[in-house]
Amino acid sequence: VSLTIHAGETIAIVGPNGCGKSTLAKLIPRFSDPVEGRVLLDGVDLRDGRLRELRSQIGIVTQETLLFDDTVFNNIKYGSPHATREQVLAAAQQAHAHRFIEEKLEHGYETVVGQRGSKLSGGQRQRIALARAILRDPAILILDEATSQVDLESEQVIHRVLEQFVRNRTAIIITHRLSTLALADRIVVMNAGRVLDVGTHAELLGRCDFYRRLHEIQFSEAAA
């Protein structure tokens, strides 16, 4: 893998399951380190910097959302421990979470979500994780199938939120969803642990057979 991501750029990573998309993203916050080669941030090897400082600049929302057995409010505030109540609520509103928290949860923001968020649906967990990331206001945002468990209406709203939120920050989005690709400045096509091609949606449709097949499969699934 050889890949350069420019500051402030939104990159989408696409490819079949197991091709290495999530593994590639995990190198950025150093959940894994490369066996060979280096990962550089502003020209500095990540292994030469302080881990806490690196991770303080990163917000992550994944398909498997990690929530604590605590209140909704504290789970969102975990993204920025010094945030005010107003800031927490504003982040929840941005993430399209405020309404269901207030209307569907028995104790609103004081509802305890259970171990790993077991008392919430998958879509609710993902919106709370997105609110946490928005509150964190990170320089680097990593979204790994972050809208995979939300319904179509919520996805469209979250899509509009992300459109605003990714501006002026570096964003890496792993997705199978066609609509999310529209957010990307460039798309990285991966297969079997390798980067096959990098380009815009139009460029890749024109020259990358593998991307064209991925696009056709996704398009037919979306239309079904």
Backbone as CSV, one residue per row, in Angstrom:
resi,resn,N_x,N_y,N_z,CA_x,CA_y,CA_z,C_x,C_y,C_z
1,VAL,0.845,-1.196,0.000,0.000,0.000,0.000,0.875,1.240,0.000
2,SER,0.641,2.120,-0.947,1.284,3.433,-0.955,0.186,4.466,-1.185
3,LEU,0.007,5.356,-0.209,-1.131,6.273,-0.267,-0.788,7.578,0.438
4,THR,-1.101,8.685,-0.220,-0.943,10.007,0.386,-2.316,10.642,0.529
5,ILE,-2.628,11.091,1.749,-3.880,11.800,2.005,-3.526,13.230,2.393
6,HIS,-4.083,14.190,1.692,-3.749,15.588,1.945,-4.587,16.144,3.091
7,ALA,-4.018,17.076,3.821,-4.742,17.711,4.932,-6.037,18.336,4.413
8,GLY,-7.143,18.102,5.105,-8.428,18.662,4.716,-9.155,17.892,3.634
9,GLU,-8.588,16.775,3.199,-9.172,15.991,2.114,-10.087,14.891,2.677
10,THR,-11.159,14.599,1.952,-12.035,13.490,2.309,-11.767,12.331,1.351
11,ILE,-11.361,11.208,1.932,-11.036,10.006,1.159,-12.053,8.925,1.491
12,ALA,-12.606,8.279,0.476,-13.453,7.099,0.695,-12.641,5.867,0.320
13,ILE,-12.753,4.813,1.138,-12.059,3.555,0.845,-13.118,2.499,0.566
14,VAL,-13.037,1.885,-0.613,-14.026,0.879,-1.005,-13.317,-0.404,-1.411
15,GLY,-14.082,-1.496,-1.335,-13.538,-2.796,-1.712,-14.347,-3.889,-1.047
16,PRO,-14.151,-5.142,-1.450,-14.924,-6.248,-0.874,-14.563,-6.493,0.593
17,ASN,-15.404,-7.227,1.302,-15.120,-7.568,2.691,-13.793,-8.314,2.796
18,GLY,-13.015,-7.945,3.822,-11.754,-8.640,4.064,-10.594,-8.191,3.207
19,CYS,-10.764,-7.080,2.469,-9.681,-6.649,1.558,-8.643,-5.773,2.262
20,GLY,-8.919,-5.361,3.518,-7.925,-4.576,4.254,-8.308,-3.134,4.521
21,LYS,-9.565,-2.768,4.243,-9.987,-1.370,4.424,-9.842,-0.929,5.884
22,SER,-10.427,-1.699,6.790,-10.394,-1.341,8.216,-8.976,-1.427,8.765
23,THR,-8.221,-2.415,8.323,-6.825,-2.554,8.768,-6.021,-1.318,8.386
24,LEU,-6.240,-0.828,7.175,-5.547,0.376,6.724,-5.901,1.564,7.614
25,ALA,-7.196,1.726,7.913,-7.634,2.847,8.760,-7.075,2.734,10.175
26,LYS,-6.921,1.515,10.673,-6.431,1.300,12.047,-4.966,1.707,12.218
27,LEU,-4.250,1.851,11.122,-2.849,2.284,11.219,-2.752,3.748,11.657
28,ILE,-3.805,4.538,11.391,-3.729,5.981,11.656,-3.727,6.286,13.154
29,PRO,-4.638,5.711,13.955,-4.567,5.939,15.406,-3.621,4.952,16.109
30,ARG,-2.895,4.149,15.337,-1.946,3.166,15.847,-2.620,2.068,16.663
31,PHE,-3.790,1.642,16.233,-4.350,0.412,16.793,-3.516,-0.771,16.306
32,SER,-2.870,-0.564,15.159,-1.879,-1.505,14.628,-0.727,-0.685,14.076
33,ASP,0.455,-1.279,14.045,1.604,-0.663,13.382,1.988,-1.531,12.186
34,PRO,2.485,-0.906,11.109,2.876,-1.708,9.942,4.095,-2.582,10.241
35,VAL,4.114,-3.785,9.689,5.264,-4.684,9.840,6.437,-4.153,9.020
36,GLU,6.101,-3.598,7.858,7.116,-2.945,7.010,6.608,-1.568,6.632
37,GLY,7.541,-0.684,6.293,7.145,0.651,5.860,6.802,1.554,7.039
38,ARG,6.270,2.739,6.721,5.986,3.736,7.757,4.670,4.440,7.467
39,VAL,4.063,4.948,8.522,2.914,5.839,8.393,3.364,7.202,8.910
40,LEU,3.265,8.220,8.065,3.745,9.557,8.417,2.576,10.518,8.580
41,LEU,2.655,11.374,9.587,1.701,12.468,9.767,2.496,13.758,9.766
42,ASP,2.220,14.617,8.784,3.017,15.842,8.600,4.510,15.523,8.530
43,GLY,4.841,14.412,7.865,6.240,14.043,7.652,6.905,13.335,8.819
44,VAL,6.183,13.110,9.924,6.765,12.481,11.114,6.197,11.062,11.260
45,ASP,7.086,10.081,11.450,6.663,8.702,11.685,5.796,8.653,12.949
46,LEU,4.614,8.044,12.830,3.695,7.986,13.975,4.356,7.359,15.202
47,ARG,5.282,6.438,14.990,5.930,5.758,16.111,6.901,6.655,16.864
48,ASP,7.224,7.801,16.255,8.144,8.748,16.915,7.402,9.778,17.757
49,GLY,6.078,9.806,17.677,5.294,10.794,18.424,4.657,10.175,19.664
50,ARG,3.990,11.012,20.446,3.305,10.530,21.642,1.921,10.018,21.265
51,LEU,1.598,8.830,21.737,0.348,8.173,21.374,-0.868,8.994,21.817
52,ARG,-0.834,9.514,23.032,-1.960,10.300,23.548,-2.202,11.536,22.688
53,GLU,-1.113,12.181,22.290,-1.219,13.392,21.466,-1.813,13.059,20.093
54,LEU,-1.360,11.942,19.522,-1.888,11.504,18.224,-3.386,11.249,18.311
55,ARG,-3.792,10.454,19.297,-5.206,10.048,19.385,-6.119,11.195,19.787
56,SER,-5.551,12.222,20.420,-6.380,13.385,20.784,-6.853,14.145,19.545
57,GLN,-6.197,13.910,18.402,-6.545,14.600,17.162,-7.526,13.804,16.290
58,ILE,-7.914,12.608,16.768,-8.664,11.681,15.925,-10.027,11.378,16.523
59,GLY,-11.068,11.376,15.673,-12.399,10.921,16.055,-12.752,9.712,15.214
60,ILE,-13.320,8.679,15.844,-13.616,7.428,15.132,-15.064,7.002,15.382
61,VAL,-15.763,6.653,14.307,-17.082,6.036,14.412,-17.029,4.757,13.585
62,THR,-17.326,3.618,14.229,-17.229,2.334,13.540,-18.589,1.651,13.486
63,GLN,-18.624,0.561,12.729,-19.833,-0.246,12.623,-20.168,-0.856,13.991
64,GLU,-19.134,-1.322,14.693,-19.313,-1.893,16.033,-19.047,-0.794,17.052
65,THR,-20.072,-0.047,17.394,-19.929,1.124,18.249,-19.646,0.726,19.688
66,LEU,-18.604,1.315,20.263,-18.261,1.036,21.659,-18.919,2.073,22.563
67,LEU,-19.942,1.626,23.303,-20.563,2.485,24.295,-20.344,1.879,25.677
68,PHE,-20.303,2.742,26.686,-20.079,2.298,28.058,-21.414,2.135,28.783
69,ASP,-21.424,1.309,29.827,-22.630,1.098,30.631,-22.826,2.324,31.525
70,ASP,-23.247,3.416,30.887,-23.368,4.716,31.543,-24.512,5.461,30.858
71,THR,-24.729,6.710,31.238,-25.820,7.476,30.634,-25.485,7.871,29.195
72,VAL,-26.525,8.172,28.448,-26.347,8.686,27.085,-25.484,9.944,27.130
73,PHE,-25.790,10.832,28.073,-25.053,12.092,28.189,-23.559,11.840,28.366
74,ASN,-23.202,10.954,29.282,-21.782,10.691,29.552,-21.107,9.983,28.384
75,ASN,-21.864,9.154,27.665,-21.287,8.478,26.500,-20.931,9.480,25.401
76,ILE,-21.767,10.505,25.243,-21.439,11.544,24.257,-20.295,12.415,24.779
77,LYS,-20.374,12.799,26.039,-19.379,13.705,26.624,-17.983,13.086,26.668
78,TYR,-17.926,11.760,26.630,-16.633,11.071,26.615,-15.745,11.584,25.475
79,GLY,-16.361,12.064,24.401,-15.599,12.604,23.271,-14.835,13.868,23.627
80,SER,-15.319,14.611,24.620,-14.670,15.855,25.047,-15.066,16.113,26.502
81,PRO,-14.304,15.573,27.454,-14.703,15.573,28.869,-15.000,16.954,29.462
82,HIS,-14.458,18.019,28.873,-14.658,19.357,29.441,-15.820,20.107,28.781
83,ALA,-16.577,19.417,27.939,-17.675,20.069,27.223,-18.806,20.447,28.179
84,THR,-19.522,21.508,27.824,-20.690,21.929,28.607,-21.906,21.098,28.186
85,ARG,-22.972,21.177,28.971,-24.211,20.465,28.625,-24.753,20.959,27.282
86,GLU,-24.677,22.270,27.065,-25.179,22.844,25.809,-24.416,22.269,24.616
87,GLN,-23.116,22.098,24.769,-22.304,21.565,23.671,-22.641,20.099,23.396
88,VAL,-22.886,19.335,24.464,-23.271,17.923,24.304,-24.597,17.824,23.545
89,LEU,-25.573,18.635,23.946,-26.885,18.603,23.289,-26.796,19.073,21.838
90,ALA,-25.962,20.069,21.596,-25.786,20.568,20.221,-25.178,19.486,19.333
91,ALA,-24.207,18.729,19.864,-23.588,17.634,19.097,-24.610,16.544,18.803
92,ALA,-25.463,16.243,19.789,-26.516,15.233,19.586,-27.506,15.684,18.510
93,GLN,-27.844,16.962,18.519,-28.759,17.480,17.498,-28.133,17.369,16.109
94,GLN,-26.855,17.706,16.027,-26.154,17.605,14.746,-26.120,16.176,14.227
95,ALA,-26.005,15.230,15.133,-25.907,13.815,14.754,-27.273,13.164,14.558
96,HIS,-28.343,13.974,14.605,-29.698,13.452,14.419,-30.040,12.437,15.522
97,ALA,-29.542,12.720,16.752,-29.773,11.817,17.882,-30.682,12.437,18.944
98,HIS,-30.741,13.761,19.005,-31.432,14.458,20.093,-32.906,14.046,20.196
99,ARG,-33.557,13.926,19.068,-35.000,13.659,19.076,-35.317,12.288,19.681
100,PHE,-34.594,11.239,19.226,-34.907,9.916,19.773,-34.489,9.818,21.242
101,ILE,-33.425,10.538,21.635,-33.002,10.524,23.042,-34.106,11.118,23.916
102,GLU,-34.656,12.240,23.486,-35.680,12.935,24.271,-37.037,12.231,24.232
103,GLU,-37.366,11.654,23.058,-38.725,11.124,22.879,-38.848,9.620,23.123
104,LYS,-37.784,8.870,22.880,-37.909,7.410,22.921,-37.216,6.765,24.125
105,LEU,-36.312,7.479,24.758,-35.611,6.900,25.903,-36.278,7.381,27.196
106,GLU,-36.493,6.446,28.108,-37.300,6.710,29.296,-36.805,7.905,30.106
107,HIS,-35.498,8.016,30.262,-34.940,9.096,31.069,-34.116,10.086,30.233
108,GLY,-34.407,10.138,28.939,-33.704,11.084,28.067,-32.199,10.887,28.133
109,TYR,-31.485,11.978,28.317,-30.016,11.922,28.331,-29.470,11.190,29.554
110,GLU,-30.305,10.992,30.568,-29.866,10.281,31.781,-30.165,8.786,31.709
111,THR,-30.638,8.297,30.571,-30.886,6.867,30.381,-29.555,6.117,30.337
112,VAL,-29.439,5.063,31.138,-28.241,4.213,31.108,-28.396,3.226,29.949
113,VAL,-27.393,3.148,29.097,-27.540,2.432,27.824,-27.264,0.934,27.919
114,GLY,-26.759,0.458,29.072,-26.449,-0.963,29.212,-25.061,-1.282,28.684
115,GLN,-24.623,-2.504,28.971,-23.278,-2.918,28.550,-23.166,-2.884,27.031
116,ARG,-22.165,-2.167,26.549,-21.930,-1.985,25.104,-23.140,-1.373,24.387
117,GLY,-23.975,-0.648,25.149,-25.133,0.013,24.545,-26.253,-0.945,24.203
118,SER,-26.373,-2.046,24.964,-27.298,-3.128,24.633,-28.777,-2.710,24.660
119,LYS,-29.091,-1.618,25.341,-30.492,-1.189,25.421,-30.912,-0.319,24.230
120,LEU,-29.971,-0.066,23.325,-30.250,0.776,22.157,-30.196,-0.060,20.887
121,SER,-30.847,0.424,19.839,-30.725,-0.235,18.529,-29.364,0.111,17.921
122,GLY,-28.997,-0.647,16.881,-27.718,-0.376,16.218,-27.638,1.039,15.672
123,GLY,-28.737,1.500,15.066,-28.764,2.855,14.515,-28.643,3.920,15.591
124,GLN,-29.283,3.683,16.742,-29.187,4.639,17.851,-27.762,4.693,18.393
125,ARG,-27.130,3.533,18.510,-25.743,3.495,18.991,-24.828,4.282,18.055
126,GLN,-25.037,4.106,16.744,-24.160,4.785,15.787,-24.352,6.300,15.823
127,ARG,-25.589,6.741,16.042,-25.820,8.192,16.106,-25.218,8.797,17.379
128,ILE,-25.234,8.058,18.477,-24.589,8.544,19.700,-23.074,8.602,19.501
129,ALA,-22.517,7.595,18.823,-21.076,7.608,18.535,-20.718,8.769,17.611
130,LEU,-21.598,9.080,16.667,-21.358,10.207,15.774,-21.417,11.528,16.551
131,ALA,-22.368,11.633,17.484,-22.444,12.829,18.337,-21.163,12.990,19.145
132,ARG,-20.640,11.881,19.647,-19.373,11.898,20.399,-18.232,12.431,19.527
133,ALA,-18.178,11.967,18.280,-17.117,12.418,17.368,-17.278,13.897,17.012
134,ILE,-18.524,14.335,16.813,-18.788,15.747,16.491,-18.368,16.638,17.655
135,LEU,-18.680,16.205,18.879,-18.294,16.963,20.068,-16.774,17.055,20.187
136,ARG,-16.108,15.997,19.810,-14.631,15.953,19.888,-13.988,16.954,18.934
137,ASP,-14.676,17.224,17.806,-14.187,18.170,16.797,-12.758,17.837,16.367
138,PRO,-12.523,16.617,15.880,-11.153,16.167,15.609,-10.587,16.725,14.310
139,ALA,-9.268,16.790,14.239,-8.600,17.185,12.995,-8.722,16.072,11.956
140,ILE,-8.748,14.820,12.432,-8.857,13.651,11.555,-10.081,12.847,11.970
141,LEU,-10.973,12.590,11.030,-12.187,11.822,11.300,-12.127,10.513,10.524
142,ILE,-12.352,9.385,11.233,-12.382,8.070,10.595,-13.778,7.483,10.776
143,LEU,-14.446,7.203,9.671,-15.783,6.607,9.703,-15.703,5.236,9.038
144,ASP,-15.899,4.180,9.814,-15.813,2.815,9.281,-17.219,2.220,9.248
145,GLU,-17.856,2.279,8.070,-19.244,1.824,7.899,-20.149,2.473,8.953
146,ALA,-19.989,3.776,9.132,-20.621,4.473,10.261,-22.126,4.646,10.121
147,THR,-22.668,4.434,8.921,-24.127,4.535,8.769,-24.727,3.190,8.381
148,SER,-24.004,2.111,8.657,-24.437,0.789,8.182,-25.706,0.305,8.861
149,GLN,-25.991,0.797,10.086,-27.133,0.264,10.826,-28.271,1.268,11.005
150,VAL,-28.239,2.363,10.253,-29.319,3.345,10.374,-30.285,3.189,9.203
151,ASP,-31.534,3.598,9.421,-32.528,3.505,8.352,-32.250,4.580,7.301
152,LEU,-32.938,4.460,6.168,-32.653,5.333,5.021,-32.868,6.809,5.358
153,GLU,-33.945,7.104,6.079,-34.235,8.500,6.421,-33.132,9.083,7.305
154,SER,-32.720,8.324,8.315,-31.648,8.782,9.201,-30.342,8.918,8.443
155,GLU,-30.095,7.972,7.519,-28.856,8.026,6.744,-28.788,9.317,5.923
156,GLN,-29.915,9.699,5.342,-29.931,10.926,4.530,-29.644,12.155,5.384
157,VAL,-30.210,12.170,6.607,-29.963,13.296,7.508,-28.497,13.309,7.947
158,ILE,-27.981,12.132,8.330,-26.578,12.037,8.762,-25.650,12.429,7.609
159,HIS,-26.040,12.046,6.398,-25.241,12.405,5.224,-25.092,13.923,5.112
160,ARG,-26.203,14.642,5.363,-26.141,16.114,5.297,-25.262,16.666,6.426
161,VAL,-25.341,16.026,7.601,-24.494,16.426,8.728,-23.016,16.255,8.368
162,LEU,-22.701,15.089,7.804,-21.298,14.801,7.455,-20.783,15.751,6.382
163,GLU,-21.666,16.111,5.469,-21.288,17.049,4.405,-20.712,18.329,5.002
164,GLN,-21.345,18.816,6.071,-20.859,20.012,6.769,-19.632,19.690,7.613
165,PHE,-19.702,18.542,8.303,-18.694,18.231,9.321,-17.317,17.908,8.735
166,VAL,-17.270,17.317,7.534,-15.970,16.942,6.969,-15.225,18.129,6.358
167,ARG,-15.895,19.247,6.229,-15.222,20.412,5.639,-14.068,20.866,6.530
168,ASN,-12.941,21.165,5.895,-11.747,21.674,6.585,-11.168,20.701,7.606
169,ARG,-11.493,19.422,7.453,-10.811,18.428,8.290,-10.495,17.225,7.406
170,THR,-9.523,16.430,7.802,-9.152,15.245,7.048,-10.100,14.113,7.434
171,ALA,-10.750,13.506,6.456,-11.721,12.452,6.742,-11.423,11.210,5.908
172,ILE,-11.457,10.058,6.588,-11.286,8.762,5.921,-12.582,8.000,6.137
173,ILE,-13.291,7.693,5.052,-14.609,7.068,5.149,-14.567,5.704,4.473
174,ILE,-14.801,4.652,5.259,-14.917,3.299,4.701,-16.405,3.027,4.524
175,THR,-16.790,2.685,3.308,-18.237,2.584,3.053,-18.548,1.621,1.923
176,HIS,-19.767,1.072,1.968,-20.326,0.334,0.836,-21.432,1.154,0.166
177,ARG,-21.754,2.296,0.764,-22.927,3.049,0.304,-22.554,4.039,-0.798
178,LEU,-23.292,3.967,-1.889,-23.042,4.866,-3.016,-23.185,6.328,-2.611
179,SER,-24.202,6.630,-1.798,-24.471,8.027,-1.451,-23.299,8.655,-0.700
180,THR,-22.610,7.843,0.102,-21.495,8.364,0.895,-20.305,8.726,0.010
181,LEU,-20.168,8.043,-1.123,-19.047,8.320,-2.030,-19.077,9.763,-2.532
182,ALA,-20.278,10.356,-2.560,-20.409,11.736,-3.042,-19.670,12.722,-2.128
183,LEU,-19.401,12.325,-0.887,-18.691,13.208,0.044,-17.194,13.254,-0.247
184,ALA,-16.699,12.272,-0.987,-15.250,12.086,-1.117,-14.634,12.946,-2.213
185,ASP,-13.461,13.498,-1.904,-12.654,14.165,-2.934,-12.003,13.124,-3.836
186,ARG,-11.549,12.030,-3.217,-10.964,10.915,-3.979,-11.433,9.599,-3.363
187,ILE,-11.442,8.550,-4.191,-11.851,7.219,-3.749,-10.667,6.269,-3.916
188,VAL,-10.395,5.504,-2.853,-9.331,4.496,-2.873,-9.983,3.133,-3.067
189,VAL,-9.578,2.429,-4.116,-10.135,1.098,-4.405,-9.135,0.051,-3.919
190,MET,-9.604,-0.833,-3.011,-8.724,-1.869,-2.473,-9.238,-3.258,-2.824
191,ASN,-8.281,-4.192,-2.955,-8.618,-5.610,-3.091,-7.430,-6.435,-2.632
192,ALA,-7.695,-7.440,-1.825,-6.671,-8.378,-1.350,-5.468,-7.660,-0.731
193,GLY,-5.763,-6.639,0.090,-4.694,-5.960,0.823,-3.883,-4.967,0.012
194,ARG,-4.314,-4.682,-1.202,-3.575,-3.752,-2.056,-4.470,-2.610,-2.518
195,VAL,-3.842,-1.474,-2.793,-4.548,-0.354,-3.415,-4.489,-0.550,-4.926
196,LEU,-5.664,-0.751,-5.540,-5.703,-0.970,-6.991,-5.676,0.338,-7.761
197,ASP,-6.382,1.344,-7.232,-6.475,2.617,-7.952,-6.969,3.691,-6.991
198,VAL,-6.678,4.936,-7.320,-7.146,6.085,-6.547,-7.595,7.148,-7.541
199,GLY,-8.793,7.697,-7.330,-9.262,8.749,-8.236,-10.649,9.208,-7.845
200,THR,-11.207,10.074,-8.663,-12.588,10.508,-8.441,-13.531,9.405,-8.930
201,HIS,-14.790,9.517,-8.559,-15.803,8.544,-8.979,-15.824,8.424,-10.505
202,ALA,-15.834,9.563,-11.194,-15.900,9.558,-12.662,-14.643,8.938,-13.265
203,GLU,-13.473,9.278,-12.718,-12.209,8.724,-13.239,-12.185,7.205,-13.096
204,LEU,-12.614,6.722,-11.929,-12.563,5.284,-11.665,-13.569,4.515,-12.513
205,LEU,-14.757,5.086,-12.713,-15.736,4.437,-13.596,-15.173,4.288,-15.003
206,GLY,-14.371,5.273,-15.410,-13.827,5.275,-16.760,-12.660,4.325,-16.972
207,ARG,-11.879,4.025,-15.898,-10.636,3.274,-16.136,-10.452,2.031,-15.265
208,CYS,-11.258,1.864,-14.218,-11.017,0.769,-13.275,-12.158,-0.247,-13.348
209,ASP,-11.883,-1.389,-13.992,-12.916,-2.420,-14.165,-13.432,-2.912,-12.814
210,PHE,-12.531,-3.081,-11.865,-12.909,-3.602,-10.546,-13.873,-2.637,-9.850
211,TYR,-13.576,-1.333,-9.922,-14.465,-0.334,-9.316,-15.816,-0.325,-10.017
212,ARG,-15.793,-0.469,-11.327,-17.042,-0.465,-12.096,-17.923,-1.639,-11.662
213,ARG,-17.302,-2.814,-11.433,-18.064,-3.986,-10.983,-18.629,-3.750,-9.581
214,LEU,-17.799,-3.200,-8.676,-18.273,-2.875,-7.322,-19.465,-1.933,-7.392
215,HIS,-19.352,-0.933,-8.246,-20.399,0.078,-8.388,-21.690,-0.550,-8.913
216,GLU,-21.549,-1.436,-9.895,-22.739,-2.083,-10.482,-23.429,-2.989,-9.468
217,ILE,-22.636,-3.725,-8.670,-23.209,-4.602,-7.632,-23.965,-3.758,-6.616
218,GLN,-23.335,-2.684,-6.166,-23.961,-1.822,-5.166,-25.211,-1.142,-5.727
219,PHE,-25.128,-0.714,-6.968,-26.256,-0.039,-7.611,-27.456,-0.981,-7.722
220,SER,-27.196,-2.236,-8.099,-28.301,-3.196,-8.240,-28.895,-3.544,-6.872
221,GLU,-28.054,-3.594,-5.810,-28.548,-3.847,-4.454,-29.402,-2.684,-3.969
222,ALA,-28.956,-1.442,-4.274,-29.688,-0.254,-3.847,-31.047,-0.165,-4.533
223,ALA,-31.108,-0.650,-5.783,-32.351,-0.564,-6.544,-33.332,-1.677,-6.169
224,ALA,-32.802,-2.745,-5.558,-33.639,-3.923,-5.238,-34.669,-3.591,-4.152
